[in-house]
Amino acid sequence: MGYADVNGLRLWYEVHGAGHPLVLLHGGYGAVEMFAPVLPALATRRQVIAVDLQGHGRTADVDRPLRYESMAGDVAALLRHLDLPEADVLGYSLGGGVALRTAIQQPGLVRRLVLVSTPCRRQGWYPQVLAAMAAQDERVGEQMRGTPPHQLYARIAPRPEDWPRLWARTGELLRREYDWSAEVAALTTPTLLVYADADSIPVTHMAYFYGLLGGGHRDAGWDGTDRPASRLAVLPGLTHYDVIASPALPAAVLPFLTHEVRAPQ
């Protein structure tokens, strides 16, 4: 556990377990603790590298905008700092956007990609979720004082007084339009999309995203030879807010990380 000096940022990371490296990227307003319920299961099979992204958890903010692209650059720089030529990357929600940008920007560094509750374009969220994102600012951050995310931040952040600033900067990020569809369609990294069946992302977007990755276009054949390299998992009885803590998540992720990928015939 400790800090890596990358891109002008003191990036906090923790290493657990042994095996092929798996980078975990938390959701908005969170930290590595967000993965606490599933980390032991993942660490039994992998060397887990959990990261606190810019301005989150133990990683203090710096004087640059909060952007998926720059945070992806931090992840790539961390892998180089750790002298890792490649790793699997799992990101949840906001961290999923960072994970996806990492694979897009540095495809040689990402062996396999897992995106949990993540759209590939901003309009992939439900309209009411977009409205809530658009309203996030310092005032809402103040209203969130005393909640579990704030209590964690107050305990571990280098500058606990930056809590409202985190909300303002995250809100500015979440209001920015993006559509990475064309870049997703060009990805060759085997990718697992994981969603809750009552997620903040409609099923229509899940199918659209999976289709960009080559899924859902044909029958796989009796022996599975025509299945795509990427996979889709919709976990029942869960929402965007508890899917990250479900034991169903590592149960879906670990087989994907270890199965042999075959190119469709």
PDB file of N, CA and C in Angstrom, residues 14-74:
ATOM      1  N   GLU A  14      -3.414   0.028  -3.552  1.00  0.00           N
ATOM      2  CA  GLU A  14      -3.205  -1.076  -2.631  1.00  0.00           C
ATOM      3  C   GLU A  14      -3.066  -2.357  -3.439  1.00  0.00           C
ATOM      4  N   VAL A  15      -2.252  -3.283  -2.960  1.00  0.00           N
ATOM      5  CA  VAL A  15      -2.057  -4.567  -3.623  1.00  0.00           C
ATOM      6  C   VAL A  15      -2.485  -5.680  -2.669  1.00  0.00           C
ATOM      7  N   HIS A  16      -3.328  -6.576  -3.176  1.00  0.00           N
ATOM      8  CA  HIS A  16      -3.823  -7.699  -2.384  1.00  0.00           C
ATOM      9  C   HIS A  16      -3.726  -8.970  -3.227  1.00  0.00           C
ATOM     10  N   GLY A  17      -3.391 -10.075  -2.619  1.00  0.00           N
ATOM     11  CA  GLY A  17      -3.388 -11.357  -3.295  1.00  0.00           C
ATOM     12  C   GLY A  17      -2.198 -11.538  -4.220  1.00  0.00           C
ATOM     13  N   ALA A  18      -2.277 -12.601  -5.026  1.00  0.00           N
ATOM     14  CA  ALA A  18      -1.191 -12.938  -5.953  1.00  0.00           C
ATOM     15  C   ALA A  18      -1.792 -13.509  -7.226  1.00  0.00           C
ATOM     16  N   GLY A  19      -1.023 -13.413  -8.306  1.00  0.00           N
ATOM     17  CA  GLY A  19      -1.482 -13.912  -9.595  1.00  0.00           C
ATOM     18  C   GLY A  19      -1.396 -12.829 -10.648  1.00  0.00           C
ATOM     19  N   HIS A  20      -2.106 -13.021 -11.740  1.00  0.00           N
ATOM     20  CA  HIS A  20      -2.115 -12.011 -12.803  1.00  0.00           C
ATOM     21  C   HIS A  20      -2.776 -10.741 -12.258  1.00  0.00           C
ATOM     22  N   PRO A  21      -2.219  -9.552 -12.566  1.00  0.00           N
ATOM     23  CA  PRO A  21      -2.750  -8.318 -11.971  1.00  0.00           C
ATOM     24  C   PRO A  21      -4.147  -7.947 -12.490  1.00  0.00           C
ATOM     25  N   LEU A  22      -4.980  -7.508 -11.567  1.00  0.00           N
ATOM     26  CA  LEU A  22      -6.326  -7.016 -11.845  1.00  0.00           C
ATOM     27  C   LEU A  22      -6.480  -5.668 -11.161  1.00  0.00           C
ATOM     28  N   VAL A  23      -6.649  -4.608 -11.939  1.00  0.00           N
ATOM     29  CA  VAL A  23      -6.806  -3.258 -11.411  1.00  0.00           C
ATOM     30  C   VAL A  23      -8.284  -2.991 -11.151  1.00  0.00           C
ATOM     31  N   LEU A  24      -8.606  -2.468  -9.962  1.00  0.00           N
ATOM     32  CA  LEU A  24      -9.978  -2.123  -9.599  1.00  0.00           C
ATOM     33  C   LEU A  24     -10.130  -0.605  -9.513  1.00  0.00           C
ATOM     34  N   LEU A  25     -11.153  -0.070 -10.187  1.00  0.00           N
ATOM     35  CA  LEU A  25     -11.408   1.371 -10.211  1.00  0.00           C
ATOM     36  C   LEU A  25     -12.827   1.629  -9.698  1.00  0.00           C
ATOM     37  N   HIS A  26     -12.923   2.330  -8.591  1.00  0.00           N
ATOM     38  CA  HIS A  26     -14.175   2.546  -7.873  1.00  0.00           C
ATOM     39  C   HIS A  26     -15.092   3.546  -8.584  1.00  0.00           C
ATOM     40  N   GLY A  27     -16.296   3.673  -8.049  1.00  0.00           N
ATOM     41  CA  GLY A  27     -17.267   4.619  -8.568  1.00  0.00           C
ATOM     42  C   GLY A  27     -17.115   6.005  -7.965  1.00  0.00           C
ATOM     43  N   GLY A  28     -17.954   6.922  -8.428  1.00  0.00           N
ATOM     44  CA  GLY A  28     -17.882   8.303  -7.985  1.00  0.00           C
ATOM     45  C   GLY A  28     -18.094   8.464  -6.490  1.00  0.00           C
ATOM     46  N   TYR A  29     -17.319   9.379  -5.887  1.00  0.00           N
ATOM     47  CA  TYR A  29     -17.365   9.705  -4.452  1.00  0.00           C
ATOM     48  C   TYR A  29     -16.930   8.537  -3.579  1.00  0.00           C
ATOM     49  N   GLY A  30     -16.325   7.516  -4.182  1.00  0.00           N
ATOM     50  CA  GLY A  30     -15.905   6.346  -3.435  1.00  0.00           C
ATOM     51  C   GLY A  30     -14.407   6.255  -3.279  1.00  0.00           C
ATOM     52  N   ALA A  31     -13.949   5.072  -2.945  1.00  0.00           N
ATOM     53  CA  ALA A  31     -12.533   4.776  -2.735  1.00  0.00           C
ATOM     54  C   ALA A  31     -12.374   3.271  -2.853  1.00  0.00           C
ATOM     55  N   VAL A  32     -11.170   2.758  -2.596  1.00  0.00           N
ATOM     56  CA  VAL A  32     -10.949   1.321  -2.731  1.00  0.00           C
ATOM     57  C   VAL A  32     -11.876   0.527  -1.811  1.00  0.00           C
ATOM     58  N   GLU A  33     -12.312   1.133  -0.709  1.00  0.00           N
ATOM     59  CA  GLU A  33     -13.208   0.438   0.224  1.00  0.00           C
ATOM     60  C   GLU A  33     -14.522   0.021  -0.429  1.00  0.00           C
ATOM     61  N   MET A  34     -14.880   0.648  -1.542  1.00  0.00           N
ATOM     62  CA  MET A  34     -16.109   0.292  -2.246  1.00  0.00           C
ATOM     63  C   MET A  34     -16.100  -1.175  -2.667  1.00  0.00           C
ATOM     64  N   PHE A  35     -14.893  -1.729  -2.872  1.00  0.00           N
ATOM     65  CA  PHE A  35     -14.763  -3.116  -3.309  1.00  0.00           C
ATOM     66  C   PHE A  35     -14.601  -4.096  -2.146  1.00  0.00           C
ATOM     67  N   ALA A  36     -14.686  -3.610  -0.905  1.00  0.00           N
ATOM     68  CA  ALA A  36     -14.427  -4.472   0.251  1.00  0.00           C
ATOM     69  C   ALA A  36     -15.242  -5.765   0.249  1.00  0.00           C
ATOM     70  N   PRO A  37     -16.532  -5.748  -0.119  1.00  0.00           N
ATOM     71  CA  PRO A  37     -17.297  -7.002  -0.069  1.00  0.00           C
ATOM     72  C   PRO A  37     -16.837  -8.061  -1.069  1.00  0.00           C
ATOM     73  N   VAL A  38     -16.236  -7.643  -2.193  1.00  0.00           N
ATOM     74  CA  VAL A  38     -15.869  -8.620  -3.232  1.00  0.00           C
ATOM     75  C   VAL A  38     -14.364  -8.803  -3.377  1.00  0.00           C
ATOM     76  N   LEU A  39     -13.574  -7.933  -2.757  1.00  0.00           N
ATOM     77  CA  LEU A  39     -12.129  -7.999  -2.927  1.00  0.00           C
ATOM     78  C   LEU A  39     -11.545  -9.330  -2.458  1.00  0.00           C
ATOM     79  N   PRO A  40     -11.952  -9.897  -1.314  1.00  0.00           N
ATOM     80  CA  PRO A  40     -11.356 -11.174  -0.901  1.00  0.00           C
ATOM     81  C   PRO A  40     -11.546 -12.271  -1.943  1.00  0.00           C
ATOM     82  N   ALA A  41     -12.729 -12.343  -2.555  1.00  0.00           N
ATOM     83  CA  ALA A  41     -12.971 -13.375  -3.560  1.00  0.00           C
ATOM     84  C   ALA A  41     -12.088 -13.156  -4.782  1.00  0.00           C
ATOM     85  N   LEU A  42     -11.928 -11.912  -5.194  1.00  0.00           N
ATOM     86  CA  LEU A  42     -11.082 -11.618  -6.349  1.00  0.00           C
ATOM     87  C   LEU A  42      -9.614 -11.895  -6.042  1.00  0.00           C
ATOM     88  N   ALA A  43      -9.185 -11.570  -4.810  1.00  0.00           N
ATOM     89  CA  ALA A  43      -7.778 -11.714  -4.439  1.00  0.00           C
ATOM     90  C   ALA A  43      -7.372 -13.164  -4.218  1.00  0.00           C
ATOM     91  N   THR A  44      -8.319 -14.083  -4.147  1.00  0.00           N
ATOM     92  CA  THR A  44      -7.941 -15.491  -4.036  1.00  0.00           C
ATOM     93  C   THR A  44      -7.365 -16.010  -5.346  1.00  0.00           C
ATOM     94  N   ARG A  45      -7.685 -15.322  -6.456  1.00  0.00           N
ATOM     95  CA  ARG A  45      -7.242 -15.793  -7.768  1.00  0.00           C
ATOM     96  C   ARG A  45      -6.355 -14.802  -8.505  1.00  0.00           C
ATOM     97  N   ARG A  46      -6.306 -13.538  -8.036  1.00  0.00           N
ATOM     98  CA  ARG A  46      -5.603 -12.491  -8.767  1.00  0.00           C
ATOM     99  C   ARG A  46      -4.763 -11.642  -7.820  1.00  0.00           C
ATOM    100  N   GLN A  47      -3.784 -10.951  -8.396  1.00  0.00           N
ATOM    101  CA  GLN A  47      -3.120  -9.883  -7.668  1.00  0.00           C
ATOM    102  C   GLN A  47      -3.948  -8.621  -7.915  1.00  0.00           C
ATOM    103  N   VAL A  48      -4.689  -8.219  -6.912  1.00  0.00           N
ATOM    104  CA  VAL A  48      -5.607  -7.097  -7.055  1.00  0.00           C
ATOM    105  C   VAL A  48      -4.882  -5.795  -6.728  1.00  0.00           C
ATOM    106  N   ILE A  49      -4.966  -4.842  -7.640  1.00  0.00           N
ATOM    107  CA  ILE A  49      -4.396  -3.502  -7.448  1.00  0.00           C
ATOM    108  C   ILE A  49      -5.566  -2.528  -7.425  1.00  0.00           C
ATOM    109  N   ALA A  50      -5.934  -2.067  -6.244  1.00  0.00           N
ATOM    110  CA  ALA A  50      -7.080  -1.170  -6.086  1.00  0.00           C
ATOM    111  C   ALA A  50      -6.579   0.271  -5.978  1.00  0.00           C
ATOM    112  N   VAL A  51      -7.233   1.170  -6.695  1.00  0.00           N
ATOM    113  CA  VAL A  51      -6.750   2.541  -6.869  1.00  0.00           C
ATOM    114  C   VAL A  51      -7.776   3.538  -6.350  1.00  0.00           C
ATOM    115  N   ASP A  52      -7.307   4.603  -5.689  1.00  0.00           N
ATOM    116  CA  ASP A  52      -8.139   5.775  -5.393  1.00  0.00           C
ATOM    117  C   ASP A  52      -7.891   6.807  -6.493  1.00  0.00           C
ATOM    118  N   LEU A  53      -8.905   7.091  -7.289  1.00  0.00           N
ATOM    119  CA  LEU A  53      -8.765   8.003  -8.423  1.00  0.00           C
ATOM    120  C   LEU A  53      -8.585   9.451  -7.977  1.00  0.00           C
ATOM    121  N   GLN A  54      -8.219  10.303  -8.901  1.00  0.00           N
ATOM    122  CA  GLN A  54      -7.974  11.722  -8.619  1.00  0.00           C
ATOM    123  C   GLN A  54      -9.092  12.348  -7.772  1.00  0.00           C
ATOM    124  N   GLY A  55      -8.706  12.952  -6.655  1.00  0.00           N
ATOM    125  CA  GLY A  55      -9.656  13.650  -5.798  1.00  0.00           C
ATOM    126  C   GLY A  55     -10.493  12.751  -4.910  1.00  0.00           C
ATOM    127  N   HIS A  56     -10.336  11.452  -5.030  1.00  0.00           N
ATOM    128  CA  HIS A  56     -11.135  10.489  -4.277  1.00  0.00           C
ATOM    129  C   HIS A  56     -10.267   9.794  -3.222  1.00  0.00           C
ATOM    130  N   GLY A  57     -10.893   9.424  -2.112  1.00  0.00           N
ATOM    131  CA  GLY A  57     -10.207   8.640  -1.096  1.00  0.00           C
ATOM    132  C   GLY A  57      -8.926   9.288  -0.628  1.00  0.00           C
ATOM    133  N   ARG A  58      -7.837   8.553  -0.721  1.00  0.00           N
ATOM    134  CA  ARG A  58      -6.546   9.023  -0.219  1.00  0.00           C
ATOM    135  C   ARG A  58      -5.745   9.794  -1.262  1.00  0.00           C
ATOM    136  N   THR A  59      -6.280   9.904  -2.477  1.00  0.00           N
ATOM    137  CA  THR A  59      -5.605  10.645  -3.542  1.00  0.00           C
ATOM    138  C   THR A  59      -6.137  12.072  -3.579  1.00  0.00           C
ATOM    139  N   ALA A  60      -5.296  13.021  -3.174  1.00  0.00           N
ATOM    140  CA  ALA A  60      -5.717  14.424  -3.152  1.00  0.00           C
ATOM    141  C   ALA A  60      -5.918  14.938  -4.577  1.00  0.00           C
ATOM    142  N   ASP A  61      -6.799  15.904  -4.714  1.00  0.00           N
ATOM    143  CA  ASP A  61      -7.034  16.534  -6.007  1.00  0.00           C
ATOM    144  C   ASP A  61      -5.834  17.392  -6.395  1.00  0.00           C
ATOM    145  N   VAL A  62      -5.721  17.654  -7.681  1.00  0.00           N
ATOM    146  CA  VAL A  62      -4.670  18.530  -8.205  1.00  0.00           C
ATOM    147  C   VAL A  62      -5.317  19.549  -9.137  1.00  0.00           C
ATOM    148  N   ASP A  63      -4.511  20.497  -9.579  1.00  0.00           N
ATOM    149  CA  ASP A  63      -5.041  21.602 -10.379  1.00  0.00           C
ATOM    150  C   ASP A  63      -5.154  21.200 -11.847  1.00  0.00           C
ATOM    151  N   ARG A  64      -6.088  20.307 -12.108  1.00  0.00           N
ATOM    152  CA  ARG A  64      -6.442  19.937 -13.478  1.00  0.00           C
ATOM    153  C   ARG A  64      -7.897  19.475 -13.445  1.00  0.00           C
ATOM    154  N   PRO A  65      -8.614  19.590 -14.548  1.00  0.00           N
ATOM    155  CA  PRO A  65     -10.015  19.140 -14.558  1.00  0.00           C
ATOM    156  C   PRO A  65     -10.123  17.648 -14.292  1.00  0.00           C
ATOM    157  N   LEU A  66     -11.269  17.243 -13.781  1.00  0.00           N
ATOM    158  CA  LEU A  66     -11.551  15.827 -13.592  1.00  0.00           C
ATOM    159  C   LEU A  66     -12.107  15.297 -14.920  1.00  0.00           C
ATOM    160  N   ARG A  67     -11.358  14.410 -15.565  1.00  0.00           N
ATOM    161  CA  ARG A  67     -11.743  13.897 -16.869  1.00  0.00           C
ATOM    162  C   ARG A  67     -11.476  12.391 -16.925  1.00  0.00           C
ATOM    163  N   TYR A  68     -12.338  11.666 -17.618  1.00  0.00           N
ATOM    164  CA  TYR A  68     -12.108  10.236 -17.805  1.00  0.00           C
ATOM    165  C   TYR A  68     -10.762   9.990 -18.481  1.00  0.00           C
ATOM    166  N   GLU A  69     -10.458  10.817 -19.473  1.00  0.00           N
ATOM    167  CA  GLU A  69      -9.247  10.604 -20.256  1.00  0.00           C
ATOM    168  C   GLU A  69      -7.980  10.770 -19.423  1.00  0.00           C
ATOM    169  N   SER A  70      -7.921  11.812 -18.589  1.00  0.00           N
ATOM    170  CA  SER A  70      -6.716  12.032 -17.792  1.00  0.00           C
ATOM    171  C   SER A  70      -6.598  10.993 -16.674  1.00  0.00           C
ATOM    172  N   MET A  71      -7.718  10.568 -16.092  1.00  0.00           N
ATOM    173  CA  MET A  71      -7.658   9.525 -15.073  1.00  0.00           C
ATOM    174  C   MET A  71      -7.224   8.197 -15.686  1.00  0.00           C
ATOM    175  N   ALA A  72      -7.640   7.944 -16.930  1.00  0.00           N
ATOM    176  CA  ALA A  72      -7.146   6.757 -17.635  1.00  0.00           C
ATOM    177  C   ALA A  72      -5.641   6.845 -17.827  1.00  0.00           C
ATOM    178  N   GLY A  73      -5.143   8.044 -18.119  1.00  0.00           N
ATOM    179  CA  GLY A  73      -3.699   8.232 -18.222  1.00  0.00           C
ATOM    180  C   GLY A  73      -2.992   7.934 -16.917  1.00  0.00           C
ATOM    181  N   ASP A  74      -3.645   8.248 -15.781  1.00  0.00           N
ATOM    182  CA  ASP A  74      -3.059   7.933 -14.474  1.00  0.00           C
ATOM    183  C   ASP A  74      -2.951   6.424 -14.274  1.00  0.00           C
TER     184      ASP A  74
END
